[in-house]
Each structure stands twice: as structure tokens, then as C-alpha cells.
């Protein structure tokens, strides 16, 4: 098994095991669901390819699937978010891993291809690269495929594009679109971990700063909310007039990026779109600004235009690249413009990923049990799955709630 895997260093496993054990304690919903999956050996003899940011919570999901009978093959979903000690721990536990921190683009796709060589029954994708390969150069790896699940908004956007054009070749569950995923992961998870990544990387204050949040979707509103809590003056940029009104009513300033660029101290992009911060904005920025991205791909800050404007570039601090412009201003880019919470931090808190990965585990089970009736489209899990996960989570947090009486159900026209 060691021979099959491609990781940096198996000797790092002990540190990885500790990190995984730590998060396990804070993932009660996945624990409860995992217990049943293990007992039933739900995934017996099935090959599951997991391509998700390889840190401790992902590792724990992979272990649960492995212990539930699957042969699990793990790769990362971003070159900078793989933690080498976690990869080593998984290999020691008998999983096959192809991933290391700082993979080149070529290595990253080599790893994805190697994982697809195992001809999966189920894929768990994050961002859509795995699905894209299966639709282009690796159609041969589809022979056993029953379907898959997608973790994030950008991946779901790509899937819906394929679906709309009638090109999707197998059913995919948009795990991202379950309430127990996006309401908590995208909002509270990104909200906390983005600031964790920025603060631990820079060791600078947020209080008193003008923070520009690009995109007021689920991630953006979480990030804006936490910036406000940290004492920042928050400015939001948007293209959707409804989201812009929400931002105003939530107490934030709203303006175009061209205006925000002149006054911001810290910029965070969370749109899933490209070229949000471009050369024309960078030229007008103040000296010493911080640029960070928390959207899935490193295309939100236009790096080629930043590089073209720079007269000099240097490593300002680990994971921070400084770019000096002709006017002497320094523009600091965090984590190469890759998602700052994962490339410069440990990702979302375990309690949040508990919900996301409980959904993922049940989504994989759903594919297994329903693939015959699922057409080659993007599907959302039935609402009962959300309710099941939410109930376990709420109980684990020590909260009880009321239940509807028969009279109330009738009054509300519910069955
Ligand atoms: P969303 O669809 O809820 O929000 C995106 C927002 O950006 C929308 O309101 C949209 O109108 C706005 N937007 C689009 N183009 C824009 C532009 N040019 N200028 C300003 N605003 C623009 O999406 P969500 O769930 O908030 O996800 C955003 C990104 O974050 C995606 O790439 C997603 O995959 C990623 N993500 C990252 C996570 C992380 O751990 N860093 C966690 C979850 C999602």
C-alpha cells in the first residue's frame, strides 16, 4: 500500500494521526453516521475517490468511508491545501493517497489521474476537476462509476454548466446545496477560517482597518460578519442588486471595486468569479494593502496583471509575496491568491465540517442506493437528509426544540 501511494514523507504520520484524532472529537454528526455505516459495511467492495482539500477533517471522512468497507483513494483538490502529515497518516491507516503540499499543476493532475486509474464507483469532488477529467481525457475510468458528489459552489456551477448543455455523463449530488452544508460551511466556516488564515499569516490587526469583501454570497456574508466583529470598517462589492441591498441593510457600505480599491486596507475575494481585482484597481491601491482570496480558484485576483505592474517582487513573510509598484507602493498577496483559509490555515473548524462531511457521507450512500433511478443530472439530497443531520448536530450541541402538535400540522397543511 505504501508503494502505491505518492506522498512526501511517511515519517510525518504521527503528527497527522494527532490532528485527525483532535478533529474526530468535534465531529459528532459524522461520528454517529459513521457508526452506522461501519456497522452495515455500507461501502463494502466499492472504490471511492475522494478529491477534497487534504487536511484533518477530510482525512476523517476518508477514514469513515474506509472503515465502512470502501477502498478509498485520496487526492487533494488544490496544490497548496494538502498537509503532508495528514497524507502520511492516511497511508499508514491503509488508504491510498496521491498528494503533497506544493504540487505543481502537472503533479496535481498526475495525482488526479492516478486516483482515477482505480476506476471508482463513487467520486467525491471539490471544485470539479475530477469530473472534468472524467468527461475529457479519462472517459475510460468511468466504467464502474455510479455517480458522485460535489463539495463546493464553484464545482456545482461547473456541473450545472455541463448539465445544461446535456453533457453530464453520470448523476452528481450537489452536496454544497444542502442546507446543512452551505448555510454553515460557506457562511460560518469561511467567515471564521478566512480571518484565521489572514491573521496567522500576517500577524496584523483587523480592528480599525477598511476591509473590502468582494461578493456577498454565503461566503462573503460570513466573512463580512466576522470582519465587523473584529472591529473592521466593512465595504462590500457586488454585481447582484439584491445581494447589494442585503449588504446595505446588514450595515455595510456598498460601492464598485474601482472606488473600494482606493480606500481598502484588506481585500478578500469570495465570488467564484474571475478578475475581481485587476491591474486597473491595483494601480490605485494604498501602500501596504493585503490581498487575499477565499473563492475556490486562484483567478479572482488577476496575478498576471499584478506581476506586470510590479517593478520588484519579494517574499515579505512566509506565504506573503510583496509586489512593489512603480509609485513605491507595496501590494501584499497572501497564499499566491489561492484560498487563504486552506492554503494559509487549517480550513474550516471541525464542528462546521462535521455538518458538511455528514452530508457528504450520506450523499455517497444516497448515490449507492439510488444510482439506478438517478438520471445524469445534478441532484440535491432529499430534505429529510438535512433534517437527519441537523437533528443529530443539535442534540450533540445540547439543544432541544419543540415539535409540532397534530393540530398545528393540520393548521399548517402539513401531512
Ligand atoms: P455564492 O454564489 O453564494 O456567492 C457569490 C457572490 O459573488 C454572489 O452574490 C455574486 O453575485 C457575487 N459576484 C459574482 N461575480 C462578482 C463580481 N464580479 N463582483 C462582485 N461580486 C460578484 O457563492 P459562495 O457559496 O459564497 O461561494 C463563493 C466562492 O467560495 C466559490 O468559489 C466557492 O466554491 C468558494 N468556497 C470557498 C470555501 C473556502 O473554504 N474558502 C468554502 C465554500 C465555498
CSV table of C-alpha atoms and ligand atoms in Angstrom, one decimal:
chain,number,residue,atom,x,y,z
A,1,UNK,CA,0.0,0.0,0.0
A,2,UNK,CA,2.9,2.4,0.9
A,3,UNK,CA,4.4,1.7,-2.6
A,4,UNK,CA,1.1,2.5,-4.3
A,5,UNK,CA,0.7,5.9,-2.7
A,6,UNK,CA,2.6,9.1,-3.6
A,7,UNK,CA,3.2,11.3,-0.6
A,8,UNK,CA,6.1,13.4,0.8
A,9,UNK,CA,7.1,11.5,3.9
A,10,UNK,CA,5.6,8.6,5.7
A,11,UNK,CA,7.6,9.6,8.8
A,12,UNK,CA,5.3,12.6,9.4
A,13,UNK,CA,2.4,10.2,10.1
A,14,UNK,CA,2.4,10.6,13.9
A,15,UNK,CA,1.6,14.4,13.7
A,16,UNK,CA,-1.1,13.6,11.2
A,17,UNK,CA,-2.7,11.0,13.4
A,18,UNK,CA,-2.8,13.5,16.3
A,19,UNK,CA,-4.5,16.1,14.1
A,20,UNK,CA,-7.1,13.6,12.9
A,21,UNK,CA,-7.8,12.4,16.4
A,22,UNK,CA,-8.3,16.0,17.5
A,23,UNK,CA,-11.0,16.8,14.9
A,24,UNK,CA,-12.7,13.4,15.5
A,25,UNK,CA,-13.8,14.6,18.9
A,26,UNK,CA,-15.5,17.6,17.4
A,27,UNK,CA,-17.4,15.8,14.7
A,28,UNK,CA,-20.4,14.2,16.5
A,29,UNK,CA,-22.7,14.1,13.5
A,30,UNK,CA,-20.2,12.3,11.3
A,31,UNK,CA,-19.3,10.0,14.2
A,32,UNK,CA,-23.0,9.0,14.6
A,33,UNK,CA,-23.5,8.5,10.9
A,34,UNK,CA,-20.1,6.8,10.6
A,35,UNK,CA,-21.0,4.3,13.3
A,36,UNK,CA,-24.0,3.1,11.3
A,37,UNK,CA,-22.0,3.0,8.0
A,38,UNK,CA,-19.3,1.0,9.7
A,39,UNK,CA,-21.7,-1.5,11.2
A,40,UNK,CA,-23.6,-2.0,7.9
A,41,UNK,CA,-20.3,-2.0,5.9
A,42,UNK,CA,-22.3,0.2,3.5
A,43,UNK,CA,-19.4,0.7,1.0
A,44,UNK,CA,-18.1,-2.9,1.0
A,45,UNK,CA,-16.0,-3.6,-2.1
A,46,UNK,CA,-16.7,-0.2,-3.5
A,47,UNK,CA,-13.9,2.1,-4.7
A,48,UNK,CA,-14.4,5.7,-3.6
A,49,UNK,CA,-12.1,8.5,-4.9
A,50,UNK,CA,-12.0,11.5,-2.6
A,51,UNK,CA,-10.6,14.7,-4.1
A,52,UNK,CA,-11.0,17.3,-1.4
A,53,UNK,CA,-8.6,19.7,0.4
A,54,UNK,CA,-6.5,17.2,2.2
A,55,UNK,CA,-6.5,18.2,5.9
A,56,UNK,CA,-7.6,16.6,9.1
A,57,UNK,CA,-11.4,16.7,8.6
A,58,UNK,CA,-11.2,15.4,5.0
A,59,UNK,CA,-9.0,12.6,6.3
A,60,UNK,CA,-11.5,11.7,8.9
A,61,UNK,CA,-14.3,11.5,6.3
A,62,UNK,CA,-12.0,9.3,4.2
A,63,UNK,CA,-11.3,7.0,7.2
A,64,UNK,CA,-15.0,6.7,7.9
A,65,UNK,CA,-15.7,5.5,4.3
A,66,UNK,CA,-12.7,3.2,4.5
A,67,UNK,CA,-13.9,1.7,7.8
A,68,UNK,CA,-17.4,1.3,6.2
A,69,UNK,CA,-15.8,-1.1,3.7
A,70,UNK,CA,-14.7,1.1,0.8
A,71,UNK,CA,-11.3,1.1,-0.9
A,72,UNK,CA,-10.6,4.8,-0.6
A,73,UNK,CA,-8.2,6.7,-2.9
A,74,UNK,CA,-7.4,10.2,-1.8
A,75,UNK,CA,-6.0,13.2,-3.7
A,76,UNK,CA,-6.1,16.9,-2.8
A,77,UNK,CA,-8.2,19.5,-4.6
A,78,UNK,CA,-5.7,22.3,-4.5
A,79,UNK,CA,-1.9,22.3,-4.7
A,80,UNK,CA,-1.4,24.3,-1.5
A,81,UNK,CA,-4.1,22.8,0.8
A,82,UNK,CA,-2.6,19.3,1.2
A,83,UNK,CA,-1.0,18.7,4.6
A,84,UNK,CA,1.8,16.2,4.3
A,85,UNK,CA,1.5,14.8,7.8
A,86,UNK,CA,-2.2,14.0,7.2
A,87,UNK,CA,-1.4,12.3,3.9
A,88,UNK,CA,1.1,10.1,5.7
A,89,UNK,CA,-1.3,9.2,8.5
A,90,UNK,CA,-3.9,8.1,6.0
A,91,UNK,CA,-1.4,5.9,4.2
A,92,UNK,CA,-0.4,4.3,7.5
A,93,UNK,CA,-4.1,3.6,8.0
A,94,UNK,CA,-4.3,1.7,4.8
A,95,UNK,CA,-5.7,4.3,2.4
A,96,UNK,CA,-4.1,5.1,-0.9
A,97,UNK,CA,-3.0,8.7,-1.2
A,98,UNK,CA,-1.7,10.7,-4.1
A,99,UNK,CA,-1.0,14.2,-2.8
A,100,UNK,CA,1.6,16.5,-1.5
A,101,UNK,CA,1.9,20.1,-0.4
A,102,UNK,CA,3.1,22.5,-3.2
A,103,UNK,CA,2.3,20.1,-6.0
A,104,UNK,CA,2.9,21.7,-9.4
A,105,UNK,CA,0.0,21.8,-11.8
A,106,UNK,CA,1.4,18.8,-13.6
A,107,UNK,CA,1.8,16.8,-10.4
A,108,UNK,CA,-1.7,17.8,-9.3
A,109,UNK,CA,-3.3,16.4,-12.4
A,110,UNK,CA,-1.0,13.4,-12.3
A,111,UNK,CA,-2.3,12.6,-8.9
A,112,UNK,CA,-5.9,13.0,-10.1
A,113,UNK,CA,-5.2,10.7,-13.0
A,114,UNK,CA,-3.6,8.1,-10.8
A,115,UNK,CA,-6.6,8.1,-8.5
A,116,UNK,CA,-8.9,7.6,-11.5
A,117,UNK,CA,-6.8,4.6,-12.5
A,118,UNK,CA,-8.6,2.8,-9.7
A,119,UNK,CA,-11.9,3.0,-11.6
A,120,UNK,CA,-14.1,4.4,-8.9
A,121,UNK,CA,-17.7,3.5,-8.2
A,122,UNK,CA,-18.2,6.9,-6.4
A,123,UNK,CA,-16.3,10.1,-6.6
A,124,UNK,CA,-16.3,12.9,-4.0
A,125,UNK,CA,-15.1,16.0,-5.8
A,126,UNK,CA,-14.4,19.5,-4.7
A,127,UNK,CA,-14.3,22.2,-7.4
A,128,UNK,CA,-15.0,19.9,-10.4
A,129,UNK,CA,-11.5,18.9,-11.6
A,130,UNK,CA,-12.2,15.2,-11.1
A,131,UNK,CA,-15.5,15.4,-13.0
A,132,UNK,CA,-13.8,17.4,-15.7
A,133,UNK,CA,-11.1,14.8,-16.3
A,134,UNK,CA,-13.8,12.0,-16.4
A,135,UNK,CA,-15.6,13.9,-19.1
A,136,UNK,CA,-12.5,14.7,-21.2
A,137,UNK,CA,-9.3,12.6,-21.1
A,138,UNK,CA,-10.4,9.9,-18.7
A,139,UNK,CA,-13.6,8.6,-20.0
A,140,UNK,CA,-12.0,5.1,-19.7
A,141,UNK,CA,-12.2,5.5,-15.9
A,142,UNK,CA,-16.0,5.7,-15.9
A,143,UNK,CA,-16.8,2.0,-16.4
A,144,UNK,CA,-17.7,1.4,-12.8
A,145,UNK,CA,-19.0,4.8,-11.9
A,146,UNK,CA,-22.3,5.1,-10.3
A,147,UNK,CA,-22.2,8.8,-9.6
A,148,UNK,CA,-20.6,11.3,-7.4
A,149,UNK,CA,-20.9,14.3,-5.0
A,150,UNK,CA,-19.6,17.8,-5.2
A,151,UNK,CA,-18.5,19.8,-2.2
A,152,UNK,CA,-18.4,23.5,-3.3
A,153,UNK,CA,-20.3,26.2,-5.1
A,154,UNK,CA,-17.8,26.6,-7.9
A,155,UNK,CA,-17.9,22.8,-8.6
A,156,UNK,CA,-21.7,22.9,-8.7
A,157,UNK,CA,-21.6,25.9,-11.1
A,158,UNK,CA,-19.4,23.8,-13.4
A,159,UNK,CA,-21.6,20.8,-13.1
A,160,UNK,CA,-24.7,22.8,-13.9
A,161,UNK,CA,-23.0,24.1,-17.0
A,162,UNK,CA,-22.4,20.5,-18.2
A,163,UNK,CA,-25.9,19.5,-17.2
A,164,UNK,CA,-27.4,22.5,-19.1
A,165,UNK,CA,-25.6,21.5,-22.2
A,166,UNK,CA,-26.8,17.9,-21.9
A,167,UNK,CA,-23.2,16.7,-21.4
A,168,UNK,CA,-23.2,15.3,-17.9
A,169,UNK,CA,-22.4,11.6,-18.1
A,170,UNK,CA,-23.3,10.4,-14.6
A,171,UNK,CA,-25.5,11.6,-11.7
A,172,UNK,CA,-23.9,14.1,-9.4
A,173,UNK,CA,-25.2,15.2,-6.0
A,174,UNK,CA,-24.6,18.8,-5.2
A,175,UNK,CA,-23.7,18.3,-1.5
A,176,UNK,CA,-23.0,22.1,-1.4
A,177,UNK,CA,-26.6,22.8,-2.0
A,178,UNK,CA,-27.9,21.0,1.2
A,179,UNK,CA,-28.9,23.5,3.9
A,180,UNK,CA,-26.6,21.7,6.4
A,181,UNK,CA,-23.7,22.5,4.1
A,182,UNK,CA,-23.9,26.0,2.6
A,183,UNK,CA,-25.7,27.7,5.5
A,184,UNK,CA,-22.9,26.7,7.9
A,185,UNK,CA,-19.8,25.8,6.0
A,186,UNK,CA,-19.9,28.6,3.4
A,187,UNK,CA,-21.1,31.3,5.9
A,188,UNK,CA,-19.7,30.5,9.3
A,189,UNK,CA,-16.9,28.2,8.2
A,190,UNK,CA,-15.5,30.6,5.6
A,191,UNK,CA,-16.3,33.5,7.9
A,192,UNK,CA,-14.0,32.2,10.7
A,193,UNK,CA,-11.3,30.4,8.8
A,194,UNK,CA,-10.6,33.2,6.3
A,195,UNK,CA,-9.8,35.5,9.1
A,196,UNK,CA,-7.8,32.8,10.9
A,197,UNK,CA,-5.8,32.4,7.7
A,198,UNK,CA,-5.2,36.1,7.2
A,199,UNK,CA,-4.4,36.8,10.8
A,200,UNK,CA,-2.0,33.9,11.4
A,201,UNK,CA,-0.2,34.7,8.1
A,202,UNK,CA,0.2,38.4,8.6
A,203,UNK,CA,0.2,38.8,12.4
A,204,UNK,CA,-1.5,42.2,11.8
A,205,UNK,CA,-4.7,43.7,13.2
A,206,UNK,CA,-8.2,43.7,11.6
A,207,UNK,CA,-9.6,46.2,14.0
A,208,UNK,CA,-9.8,49.7,12.6
A,209,UNK,CA,-9.0,48.5,9.1
A,210,UNK,CA,-11.1,49.1,6.0
A,211,UNK,CA,-11.9,45.6,4.8
A,212,UNK,CA,-13.3,45.1,1.3
A,213,UNK,CA,-15.3,42.0,0.8
A,214,UNK,CA,-15.9,41.1,-2.9
A,215,UNK,CA,-19.1,39.1,-3.3
A,216,UNK,CA,-21.9,39.0,-0.7
A,217,UNK,CA,-23.0,35.4,-1.2
A,218,UNK,CA,-22.9,32.8,1.5
A,219,UNK,CA,-19.1,33.0,2.0
A,220,UNK,CA,-19.0,36.8,1.6
A,221,UNK,CA,-21.7,37.5,4.2
A,222,UNK,CA,-19.9,35.2,6.7
A,223,UNK,CA,-16.6,36.9,6.1
A,224,UNK,CA,-18.2,40.4,6.3
A,225,UNK,CA,-20.0,39.5,9.6
A,226,UNK,CA,-16.7,38.3,11.2
A,227,UNK,CA,-14.7,41.3,9.9
A,228,UNK,CA,-17.3,43.6,11.6
A,229,UNK,CA,-17.0,41.6,14.8
A,230,UNK,CA,-13.2,42.0,14.7
A,231,UNK,CA,-13.7,45.8,14.5
A,232,UNK,CA,-13.2,46.4,10.8
A,233,UNK,CA,-15.0,49.0,8.7
A,234,UNK,CA,-16.5,46.8,6.1
A,235,UNK,CA,-17.1,47.6,2.4
A,236,UNK,CA,-18.9,45.2,0.1
A,237,UNK,CA,-18.7,45.0,-3.7
A,238,UNK,CA,-21.3,43.1,-5.7
A,239,UNK,CA,-22.9,42.6,-9.1
A,240,UNK,CA,-26.2,41.4,-7.9
A,241,UNK,CA,-28.5,44.3,-6.8
A,242,UNK,CA,-30.5,42.1,-4.3
A,243,UNK,CA,-27.3,41.0,-2.5
A,244,UNK,CA,-26.1,44.6,-2.5
A,245,UNK,CA,-29.3,45.7,-0.7
A,246,UNK,CA,-28.8,42.9,1.8
A,247,UNK,CA,-25.3,44.1,2.4
A,248,UNK,CA,-26.6,47.7,2.9
A,249,UNK,CA,-29.3,46.5,5.3
A,250,UNK,CA,-26.7,44.4,7.2
A,251,UNK,CA,-24.9,47.7,7.9
A,252,UNK,CA,-22.1,47.7,5.3
A,253,UNK,CA,-21.0,50.2,2.7
A,254,UNK,CA,-21.5,49.1,-0.9
A,255,UNK,CA,-19.6,50.5,-3.8
A,256,UNK,CA,-17.9,49.4,-7.0
A,257,UNK,CA,-14.4,47.9,-6.8
A,258,UNK,CA,-12.9,50.9,-8.6
A,259,UNK,CA,-13.9,53.0,-5.6
A,260,UNK,CA,-13.2,50.5,-2.9
A,261,UNK,CA,-9.7,49.9,-4.3
A,262,UNK,CA,-8.7,53.4,-3.4
A,263,UNK,CA,-9.6,53.2,0.3
A,264,UNK,CA,-9.3,49.5,1.3
A,265,UNK,CA,-6.6,48.1,3.6
A,266,UNK,CA,-7.5,44.4,3.3
A,267,UNK,CA,-9.3,42.9,0.3
A,268,UNK,CA,-10.9,39.5,0.3
A,269,UNK,CA,-12.5,38.0,-2.8
A,270,UNK,CA,-15.2,35.4,-2.4
A,271,UNK,CA,-17.2,35.4,-5.7
A,272,UNK,CA,-16.4,32.2,-7.6
A,273,UNK,CA,-15.8,34.6,-10.5
A,274,UNK,CA,-12.6,35.7,-12.2
A,275,UNK,CA,-10.7,39.0,-12.4
A,276,UNK,CA,-12.4,40.7,-9.5
A,277,UNK,CA,-9.2,42.6,-8.6
A,278,UNK,CA,-7.4,43.7,-11.7
A,279,UNK,CA,-4.5,45.9,-12.7
A,280,UNK,CA,-6.7,49.0,-13.0
A,281,UNK,CA,-7.7,48.5,-9.3
A,282,UNK,CA,-4.2,47.6,-8.1
A,283,UNK,CA,-2.7,50.8,-9.5
A,284,UNK,CA,-4.9,52.9,-7.2
A,285,UNK,CA,-4.4,50.9,-4.0
A,286,UNK,CA,-2.7,52.3,-0.9
A,287,UNK,CA,0.8,51.3,0.2
A,288,UNK,CA,0.9,48.0,2.2
A,289,UNK,CA,-2.6,46.6,1.3
A,290,UNK,CA,-3.2,42.9,1.8
A,291,UNK,CA,-4.9,40.9,-1.0
A,292,UNK,CA,-6.5,37.6,-0.1
A,293,UNK,CA,-8.8,35.2,-1.9
A,294,UNK,CA,-11.2,32.7,-0.4
A,295,UNK,CA,-13.0,31.7,-3.6
A,296,UNK,CA,-12.3,28.2,-5.0
A,297,UNK,CA,-9.9,29.1,-7.8
A,298,UNK,CA,-6.9,31.4,-7.8
A,299,UNK,CA,-8.4,33.5,-10.6
A,300,UNK,CA,-10.2,36.2,-8.5
A,301,UNK,CA,-7.1,38.3,-8.1
A,302,UNK,CA,-5.5,38.8,-11.5
A,303,UNK,CA,-2.0,37.7,-10.7
A,304,UNK,CA,-0.5,38.2,-14.2
A,305,UNK,CA,-1.7,41.9,-14.1
A,306,UNK,CA,-0.3,42.3,-10.6
A,307,UNK,CA,3.1,40.8,-11.7
A,308,UNK,CA,3.1,43.0,-14.8
A,309,UNK,CA,2.7,46.2,-12.7
A,310,UNK,CA,5.4,45.3,-10.2
A,311,UNK,CA,8.9,46.6,-10.6
A,312,UNK,CA,10.1,44.2,-7.9
A,313,UNK,CA,8.7,41.2,-6.1
A,314,UNK,CA,9.9,39.6,-2.9
A,315,UNK,CA,8.8,37.1,-0.1
A,316,UNK,CA,7.6,39.5,2.6
A,317,UNK,CA,6.9,36.7,5.1
A,318,UNK,CA,6.0,33.0,4.8
A,319,UNK,CA,3.1,32.8,2.4
A,320,UNK,CA,3.1,36.5,1.6
A,321,UNK,CA,4.5,37.8,-1.6
A,322,UNK,CA,5.2,41.6,-1.8
A,323,UNK,CA,4.9,43.4,-5.1
A,324,UNK,CA,6.5,46.9,-5.3
A,325,UNK,CA,4.8,49.2,-7.9
A,326,UNK,CA,6.4,52.0,-9.8
A,327,UNK,CA,4.9,54.5,-7.3
A,328,UNK,CA,6.7,52.7,-4.4
A,329,UNK,CA,3.6,51.2,-3.0
A,330,UNK,CA,3.8,47.6,-1.8
A,331,UNK,CA,0.9,45.2,-2.5
A,332,UNK,CA,1.0,42.0,-0.4
A,333,UNK,CA,-0.6,38.9,-1.9
A,334,UNK,CA,-1.4,36.1,0.5
A,335,UNK,CA,-1.0,32.4,-0.3
A,336,UNK,CA,-0.5,33.1,-4.0
A,337,UNK,CA,-4.1,34.1,-4.3
A,338,UNK,CA,-5.3,30.6,-3.5
A,339,UNK,CA,-8.0,30.0,-0.9
A,340,UNK,CA,-6.4,31.7,2.1
A,341,UNK,CA,-8.2,29.7,4.7
A,342,UNK,CA,-6.8,26.4,3.4
A,343,UNK,CA,-3.5,27.5,1.8
A,344,UNK,CA,-2.5,29.5,4.8
A,345,UNK,CA,-4.6,27.8,7.5
A,346,UNK,CA,-6.3,24.6,8.5
A,347,UNK,CA,-9.6,25.3,6.8
A,348,UNK,CA,-12.9,25.4,8.5
A,349,UNK,CA,-13.3,24.5,12.1
A,350,UNK,CA,-14.0,20.8,12.8
A,351,UNK,CA,-17.5,21.5,14.2
A,352,UNK,CA,-18.5,23.1,10.9
A,353,UNK,CA,-17.0,20.4,8.7
A,354,UNK,CA,-18.9,17.9,10.8
A,355,UNK,CA,-22.1,19.1,9.1
A,356,UNK,CA,-20.5,19.2,5.6
A,357,UNK,CA,-19.0,15.8,5.8
A,358,UNK,CA,-22.0,14.2,7.5
A,359,UNK,CA,-23.9,15.4,4.3
A,360,UNK,CA,-21.0,14.1,2.1
A,361,UNK,CA,-21.1,10.6,3.8
A,362,UNK,CA,-24.9,10.4,3.3
A,363,UNK,CA,-24.6,11.8,-0.2
A,364,UNK,CA,-22.2,8.9,-1.1
A,365,UNK,CA,-24.7,6.5,0.5
A,366,UNK,CA,-27.5,8.1,-1.5
A,367,UNK,CA,-25.6,7.5,-4.8
A,368,UNK,CA,-25.0,3.9,-3.9
A,369,UNK,CA,-28.6,3.2,-3.0
A,370,UNK,CA,-30.3,5.3,-5.7
A,371,UNK,CA,-28.0,5.3,-8.7
A,372,UNK,CA,-30.3,3.2,-10.8
A,373,UNK,CA,-33.1,5.7,-10.6
A,374,UNK,CA,-31.0,8.8,-10.8
A,375,UNK,CA,-30.7,10.4,-14.2
A,376,UNK,CA,-27.4,12.0,-15.5
A,377,UNK,CA,-28.2,15.4,-13.9
A,378,UNK,CA,-27.3,17.4,-10.8
A,379,UNK,CA,-29.3,16.3,-7.8
A,380,UNK,CA,-29.9,17.8,-4.4
A,381,UNK,CA,-30.3,15.4,-1.4
A,382,UNK,CA,-33.9,15.0,-0.1
A,383,UNK,CA,-34.8,17.4,2.7
A,384,UNK,CA,-35.0,14.5,5.2
A,385,UNK,CA,-31.3,14.1,4.9
A,386,UNK,CA,-30.7,17.7,6.0
A,387,UNK,CA,-33.2,17.2,8.9
A,388,UNK,CA,-31.5,13.9,10.0
A,389,UNK,CA,-28.1,15.7,10.1
A,390,UNK,CA,-29.4,18.8,11.8
A,391,UNK,CA,-31.2,16.7,14.5
A,392,UNK,CA,-28.0,14.8,15.4
A,393,UNK,CA,-26.0,18.0,15.4
A,394,UNK,CA,-28.5,20.0,17.5
A,395,UNK,CA,-28.7,17.2,20.0
A,396,UNK,CA,-24.9,16.9,20.2
A,397,UNK,CA,-24.8,20.6,21.0
A,398,UNK,CA,-27.1,20.1,23.9
A,399,UNK,CA,-30.2,21.8,22.4
A,400,UNK,CA,-33.8,20.6,22.3
A,401,UNK,CA,-36.6,22.2,20.3
A,402,UNK,CA,-40.4,21.9,20.2
A,403,UNK,CA,-42.3,19.6,17.9
A,404,UNK,CA,-45.5,20.3,16.0
A,405,UNK,CA,-48.7,19.0,17.5
A,406,UNK,CA,-51.2,17.2,15.3
A,407,UNK,CA,-53.4,20.3,15.4
A,408,UNK,CA,-50.5,22.6,14.4
A,409,UNK,CA,-49.6,20.3,11.5
A,410,UNK,CA,-53.2,20.4,10.3
A,411,UNK,CA,-53.3,24.2,10.6
A,412,UNK,CA,-50.1,24.4,8.6
A,413,UNK,CA,-51.4,22.0,6.0
A,414,UNK,CA,-48.6,19.5,6.6
A,415,UNK,CA,-49.0,15.7,6.5
B,1,LIG,P1,-22.5,32.5,-3.9
B,1,LIG,O1,-23.0,32.2,-5.2
B,1,LIG,O2,-23.4,32.3,-2.7
B,1,LIG,O3,-21.9,34.0,-3.8
B,1,LIG,C1,-21.1,34.5,-4.8
B,1,LIG,C2,-21.4,36.0,-4.8
B,1,LIG,O4,-20.4,36.7,-5.6
B,1,LIG,C3,-22.8,36.3,-5.5
B,1,LIG,O5,-23.6,37.1,-4.6
B,1,LIG,C4,-22.4,37.0,-6.8
B,1,LIG,O6,-23.4,38.0,-7.1
B,1,LIG,C5,-21.1,37.7,-6.4
B,1,LIG,N1,-20.3,38.0,-7.6
B,1,LIG,C6,-20.1,37.3,-8.7
B,1,LIG,N2,-19.3,38.0,-9.6
B,1,LIG,C7,-19.0,39.1,-8.9
B,1,LIG,C8,-18.2,40.2,-9.3
B,1,LIG,N3,-17.6,40.3,-10.5
B,1,LIG,N4,-18.0,41.2,-8.4
B,1,LIG,C9,-18.6,41.2,-7.2
B,1,LIG,N5,-19.4,40.2,-6.8
B,1,LIG,C10,-19.6,39.1,-7.7
B,1,LIG,O7,-21.2,31.6,-3.6
B,1,LIG,P2,-20.5,31.1,-2.3
B,1,LIG,O8,-21.1,29.9,-1.8
B,1,LIG,O9,-20.4,32.3,-1.4
B,1,LIG,O10,-19.0,30.7,-2.8
B,1,LIG,C11,-18.1,31.7,-3.3
B,1,LIG,C12,-16.8,31.0,-3.7
B,1,LIG,O11,-16.2,30.5,-2.5
B,1,LIG,C13,-16.9,29.8,-4.6
B,1,LIG,O12,-15.8,29.8,-5.4
B,1,LIG,C14,-17.0,28.6,-3.7
B,1,LIG,O13,-16.6,27.4,-4.3
B,1,LIG,C15,-15.9,29.1,-2.7
B,1,LIG,N6,-16.0,28.5,-1.3
B,1,LIG,C16,-14.8,28.5,-0.6
B,1,LIG,C17,-14.7,28.0,0.6
B,1,LIG,C18,-13.5,28.1,1.4
B,1,LIG,O14,-13.2,27.2,2.2
B,1,LIG,N7,-12.6,29.0,1.1
B,1,LIG,C19,-15.9,27.3,1.2
B,1,LIG,C20,-17.1,27.3,0.5
B,1,LIG,C21,-17.1,27.9,-0.8
